[in-house]
Short mmCIF file of C-alpha atoms in Angstrom, two decimals:
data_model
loop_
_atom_site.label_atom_id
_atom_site.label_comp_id
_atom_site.label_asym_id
_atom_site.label_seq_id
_atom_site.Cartn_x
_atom_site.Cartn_y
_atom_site.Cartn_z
CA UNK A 1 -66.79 -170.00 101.96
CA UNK A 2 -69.68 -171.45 99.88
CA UNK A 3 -72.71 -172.11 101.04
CA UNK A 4 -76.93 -172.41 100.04
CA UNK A 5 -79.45 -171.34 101.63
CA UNK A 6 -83.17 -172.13 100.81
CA UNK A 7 -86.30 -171.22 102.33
CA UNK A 8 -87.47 -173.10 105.28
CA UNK A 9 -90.12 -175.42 105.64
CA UNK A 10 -92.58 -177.40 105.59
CA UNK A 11 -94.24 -175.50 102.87
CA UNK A 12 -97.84 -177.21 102.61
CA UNK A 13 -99.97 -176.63 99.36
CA UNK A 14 -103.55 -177.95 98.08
CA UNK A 15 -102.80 -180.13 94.55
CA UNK A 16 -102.80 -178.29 91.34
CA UNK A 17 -100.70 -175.10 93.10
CA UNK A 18 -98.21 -172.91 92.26
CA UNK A 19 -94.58 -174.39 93.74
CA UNK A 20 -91.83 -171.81 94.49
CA UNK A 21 -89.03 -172.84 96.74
CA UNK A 22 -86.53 -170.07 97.02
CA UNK A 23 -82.74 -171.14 96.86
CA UNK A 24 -79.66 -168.71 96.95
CA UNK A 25 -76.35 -169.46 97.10
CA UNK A 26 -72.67 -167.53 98.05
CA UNK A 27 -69.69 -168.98 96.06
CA UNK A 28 -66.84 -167.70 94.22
CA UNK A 29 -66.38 -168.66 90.37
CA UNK A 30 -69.41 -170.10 88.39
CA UNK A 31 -70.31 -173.17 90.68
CA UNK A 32 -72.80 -175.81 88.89
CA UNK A 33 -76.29 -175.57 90.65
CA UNK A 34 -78.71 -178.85 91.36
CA UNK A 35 -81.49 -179.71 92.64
CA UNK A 36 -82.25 -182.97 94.26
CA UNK A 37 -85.01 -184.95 95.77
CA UNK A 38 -85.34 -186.71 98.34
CA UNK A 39 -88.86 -189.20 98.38
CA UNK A 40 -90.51 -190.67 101.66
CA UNK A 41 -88.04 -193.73 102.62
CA UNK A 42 -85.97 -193.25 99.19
CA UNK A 43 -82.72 -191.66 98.69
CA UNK A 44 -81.89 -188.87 97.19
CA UNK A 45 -82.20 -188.01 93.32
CA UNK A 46 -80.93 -185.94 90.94
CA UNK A 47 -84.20 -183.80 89.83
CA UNK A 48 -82.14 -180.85 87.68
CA UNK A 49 -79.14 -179.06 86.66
CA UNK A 50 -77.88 -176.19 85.98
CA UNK A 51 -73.73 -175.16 84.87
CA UNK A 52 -74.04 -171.85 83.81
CA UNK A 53 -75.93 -168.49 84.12
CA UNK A 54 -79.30 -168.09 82.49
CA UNK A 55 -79.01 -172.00 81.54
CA UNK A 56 -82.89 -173.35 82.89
CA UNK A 57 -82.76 -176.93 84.05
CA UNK A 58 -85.97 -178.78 83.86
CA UNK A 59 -87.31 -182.19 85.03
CA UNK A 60 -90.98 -184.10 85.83
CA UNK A 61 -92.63 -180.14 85.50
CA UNK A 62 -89.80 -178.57 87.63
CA UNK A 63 -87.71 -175.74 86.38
CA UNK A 64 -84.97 -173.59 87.93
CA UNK A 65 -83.22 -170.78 86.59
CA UNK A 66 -79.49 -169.96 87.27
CA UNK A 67 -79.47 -166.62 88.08
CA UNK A 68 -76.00 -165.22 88.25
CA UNK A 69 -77.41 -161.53 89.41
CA UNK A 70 -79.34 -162.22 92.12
CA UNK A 71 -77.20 -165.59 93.07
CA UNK A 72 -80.48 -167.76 92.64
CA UNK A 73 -81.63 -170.80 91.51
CA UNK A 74 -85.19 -170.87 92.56
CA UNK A 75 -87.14 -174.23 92.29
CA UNK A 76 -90.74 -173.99 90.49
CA UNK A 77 -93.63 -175.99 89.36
CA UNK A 78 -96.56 -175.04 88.00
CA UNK A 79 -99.31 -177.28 89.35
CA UNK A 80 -97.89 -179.45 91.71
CA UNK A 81 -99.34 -183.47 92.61
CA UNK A 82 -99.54 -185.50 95.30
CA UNK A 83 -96.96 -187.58 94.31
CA UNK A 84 -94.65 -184.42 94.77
CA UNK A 85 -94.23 -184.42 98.30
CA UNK A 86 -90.75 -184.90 99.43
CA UNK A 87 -87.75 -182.93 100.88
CA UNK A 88 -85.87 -180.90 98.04
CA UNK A 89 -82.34 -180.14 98.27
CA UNK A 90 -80.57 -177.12 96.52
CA UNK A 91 -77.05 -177.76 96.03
CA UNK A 92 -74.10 -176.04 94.29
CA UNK A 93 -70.36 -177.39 93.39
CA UNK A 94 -67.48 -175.34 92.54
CA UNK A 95 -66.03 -175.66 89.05
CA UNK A 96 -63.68 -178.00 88.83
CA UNK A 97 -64.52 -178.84 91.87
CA UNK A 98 -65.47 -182.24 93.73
CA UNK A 99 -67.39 -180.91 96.58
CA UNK A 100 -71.14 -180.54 96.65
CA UNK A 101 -72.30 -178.00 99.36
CA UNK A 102 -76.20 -178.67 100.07
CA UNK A 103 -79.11 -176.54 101.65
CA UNK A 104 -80.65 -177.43 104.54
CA UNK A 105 -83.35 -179.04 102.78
CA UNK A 106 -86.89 -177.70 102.60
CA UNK A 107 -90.16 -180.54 102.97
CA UNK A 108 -93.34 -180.03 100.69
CA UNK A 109 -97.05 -181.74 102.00
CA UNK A 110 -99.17 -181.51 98.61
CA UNK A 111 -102.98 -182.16 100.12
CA UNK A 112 -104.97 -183.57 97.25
CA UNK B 1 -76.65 -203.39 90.92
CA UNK B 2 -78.10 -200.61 89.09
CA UNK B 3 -77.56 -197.82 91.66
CA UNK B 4 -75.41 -197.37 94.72
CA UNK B 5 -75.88 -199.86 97.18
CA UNK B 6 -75.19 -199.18 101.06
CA UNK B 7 -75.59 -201.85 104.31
CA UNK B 8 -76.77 -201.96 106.61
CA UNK B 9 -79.99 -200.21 106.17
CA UNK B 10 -79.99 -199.78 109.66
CA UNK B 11 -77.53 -199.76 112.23
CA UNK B 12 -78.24 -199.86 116.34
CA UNK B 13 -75.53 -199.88 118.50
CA UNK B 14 -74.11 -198.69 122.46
CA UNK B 15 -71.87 -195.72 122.66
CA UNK B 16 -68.24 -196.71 122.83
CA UNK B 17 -68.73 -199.32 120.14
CA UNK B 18 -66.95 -199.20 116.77
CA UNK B 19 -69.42 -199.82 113.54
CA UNK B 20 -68.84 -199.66 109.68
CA UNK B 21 -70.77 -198.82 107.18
CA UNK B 22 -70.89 -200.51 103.24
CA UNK B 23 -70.63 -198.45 99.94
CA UNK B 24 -70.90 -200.33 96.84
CA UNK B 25 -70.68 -197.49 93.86
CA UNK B 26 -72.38 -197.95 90.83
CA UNK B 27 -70.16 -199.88 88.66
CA UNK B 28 -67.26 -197.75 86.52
CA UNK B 29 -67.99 -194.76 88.77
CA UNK B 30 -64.15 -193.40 89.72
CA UNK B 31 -66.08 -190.57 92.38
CA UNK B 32 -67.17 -192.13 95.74
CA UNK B 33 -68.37 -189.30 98.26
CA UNK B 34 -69.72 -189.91 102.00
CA UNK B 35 -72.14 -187.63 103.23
CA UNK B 36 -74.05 -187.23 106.80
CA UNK B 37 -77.44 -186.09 107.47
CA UNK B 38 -78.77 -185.44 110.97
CA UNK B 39 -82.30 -185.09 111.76
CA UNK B 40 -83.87 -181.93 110.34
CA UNK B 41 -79.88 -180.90 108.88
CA UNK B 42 -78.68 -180.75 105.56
CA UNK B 43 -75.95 -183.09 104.01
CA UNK B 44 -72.48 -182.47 105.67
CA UNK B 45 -70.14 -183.82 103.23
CA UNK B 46 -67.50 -185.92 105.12
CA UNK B 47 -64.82 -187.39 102.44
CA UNK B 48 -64.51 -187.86 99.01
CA UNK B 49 -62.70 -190.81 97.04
CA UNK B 50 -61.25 -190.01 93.30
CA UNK B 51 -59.92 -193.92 93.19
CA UNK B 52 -58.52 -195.45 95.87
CA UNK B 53 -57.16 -192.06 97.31
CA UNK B 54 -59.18 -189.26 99.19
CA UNK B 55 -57.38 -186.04 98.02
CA UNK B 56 -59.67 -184.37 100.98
CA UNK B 57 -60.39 -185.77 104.64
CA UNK B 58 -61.27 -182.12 105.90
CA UNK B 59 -65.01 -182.95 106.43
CA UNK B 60 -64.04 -185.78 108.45
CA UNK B 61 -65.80 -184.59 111.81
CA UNK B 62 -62.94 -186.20 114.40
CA UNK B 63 -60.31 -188.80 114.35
CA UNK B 64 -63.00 -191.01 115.67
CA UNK B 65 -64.02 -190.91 111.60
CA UNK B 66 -62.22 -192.96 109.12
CA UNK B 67 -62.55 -194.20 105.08
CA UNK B 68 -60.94 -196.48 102.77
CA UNK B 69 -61.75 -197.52 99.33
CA UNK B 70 -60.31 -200.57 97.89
CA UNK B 71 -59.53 -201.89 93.99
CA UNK B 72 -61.51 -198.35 93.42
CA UNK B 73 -65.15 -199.87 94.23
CA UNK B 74 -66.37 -200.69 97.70
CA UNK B 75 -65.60 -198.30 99.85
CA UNK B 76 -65.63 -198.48 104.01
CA UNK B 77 -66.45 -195.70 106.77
CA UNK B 78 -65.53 -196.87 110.23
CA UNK B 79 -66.80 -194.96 113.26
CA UNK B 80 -64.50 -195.76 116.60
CA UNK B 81 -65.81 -195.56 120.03
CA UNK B 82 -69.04 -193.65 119.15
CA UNK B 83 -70.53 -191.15 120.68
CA UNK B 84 -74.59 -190.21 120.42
CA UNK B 85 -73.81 -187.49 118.51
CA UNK B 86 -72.70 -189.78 115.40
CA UNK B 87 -76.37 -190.35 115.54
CA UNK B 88 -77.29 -189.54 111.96
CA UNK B 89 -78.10 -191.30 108.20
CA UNK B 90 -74.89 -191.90 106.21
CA UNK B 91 -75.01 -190.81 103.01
CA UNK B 92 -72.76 -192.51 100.26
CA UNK B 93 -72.88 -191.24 96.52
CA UNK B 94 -70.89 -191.99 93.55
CA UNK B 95 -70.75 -190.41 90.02
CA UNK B 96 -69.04 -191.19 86.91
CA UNK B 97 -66.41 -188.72 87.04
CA UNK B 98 -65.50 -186.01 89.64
CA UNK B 99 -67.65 -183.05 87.25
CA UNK B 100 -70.52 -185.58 86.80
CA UNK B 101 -74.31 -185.64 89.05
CA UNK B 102 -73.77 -187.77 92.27
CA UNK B 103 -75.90 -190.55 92.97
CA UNK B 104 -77.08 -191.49 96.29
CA UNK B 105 -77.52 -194.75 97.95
CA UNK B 106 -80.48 -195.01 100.32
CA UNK B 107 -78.26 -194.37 103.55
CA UNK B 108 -77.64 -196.63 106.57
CA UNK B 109 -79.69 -194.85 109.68
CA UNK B 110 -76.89 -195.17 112.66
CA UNK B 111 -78.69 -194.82 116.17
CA UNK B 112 -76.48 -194.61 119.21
CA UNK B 113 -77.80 -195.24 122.60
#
């Protein structure tokens, strides 16, 4: 079946780092990739997308590449804040599909 | 509202009791999805809504779990004589077609003692 898997966490970086969370995924088709957000005592968000290979989705400084060959959609920023601390979600839906299957979730501490 | 609204917020209650938890979708949204997230877990998708019918109950986790969705907006997940392991936030999410982003609501936090 389908499933994500992203890197565990807490990954804990000084402000102004280099943000990589890894993110790969096992589906059949071409599924639509996301990521989403998920702030201190807020819901989750929507942070990017992604419905096809090589497409880039891009949001607040945050990009992630759909990488059909290596089955990837890793999550980067290049100089990450404070204010970026939350737990990120990498998520994938089948096409035509309805259900979104998520990653376990991986929590970021940025230390100013 | 502008987003997807979902009550309680919070939700304490002894095993063996039933509860219910609120969805209100963002207005026009035909996509209603319920989601659960227990501590330190990913989402574990439960039942989506296209309307007032759920094509799929297979994430449902028992018979314990049930949904409904009425006039294709509010939409209602009962849990009967719970157990601690319901324990969990309950995720609800709506979008404006099935092939559109979800939206999340905050979540109602259910604790069973």
């Amino acid at each position: 079946g389908n499933s994500v898997t992203q890197m565990e966490g807490p990954v804990t970086l000084s402000e102004e780092a280099f943000l990589t969370i890894n993110c790969t995924y096992t589906a059949t088709g071409y599924p639509s990739l996301f990521w989403y957000v998920q702030y201190p005592g807020e819901g989750l968000q929507l942070l990017l997308k992604a419905t096809k290979a090589d497409d880039k989705g891009s949001n607040k400084g945050f990009e992630a590449t759909y990488r059909k060959e290596t089955t990837s959609f890793h999550l980067e920023k290049g100089s990450v804040q404070v204010s970026d601390s939350a737990v990120y979600f990498c998520a994938l839906r089948d096409t035509g599909g309805f259900k979104t299957i998520f990653g376990a979730g991986t929590r970021l501490f940025v230390k100013a | 509202g502008a987003g997807v609204s979902q009550s309680p917020s919070n939700k304490v209650t002894e095993k063996g009791k039933d509860v219910e938890l609120r969805c209100d979708p963002i207005s026009g949204h035909t996509a209603l999805y319920w989601y659960r997230q227990s501590l330190g877990q990913g989402l574990e998708f439960l039942i989506y809504f296209q309307g007032n019918s759920a094509p799929d109950k297979s994430g449902l986790p028992s018979d314990r779990f049930s949904a409904e969705r009425t006039g294709g907006s509010v939409s209602t997940l009962t849990i009967q004589r719970t157990q601690q392991e319901d324990s969990a936030v309950y995720l609800c999410a709506s979008s404006s077609e099935v092939n559109q982003p979800q939206h999340f609501g905050d979540g109602t936090r259910l604790s069973i003692l």
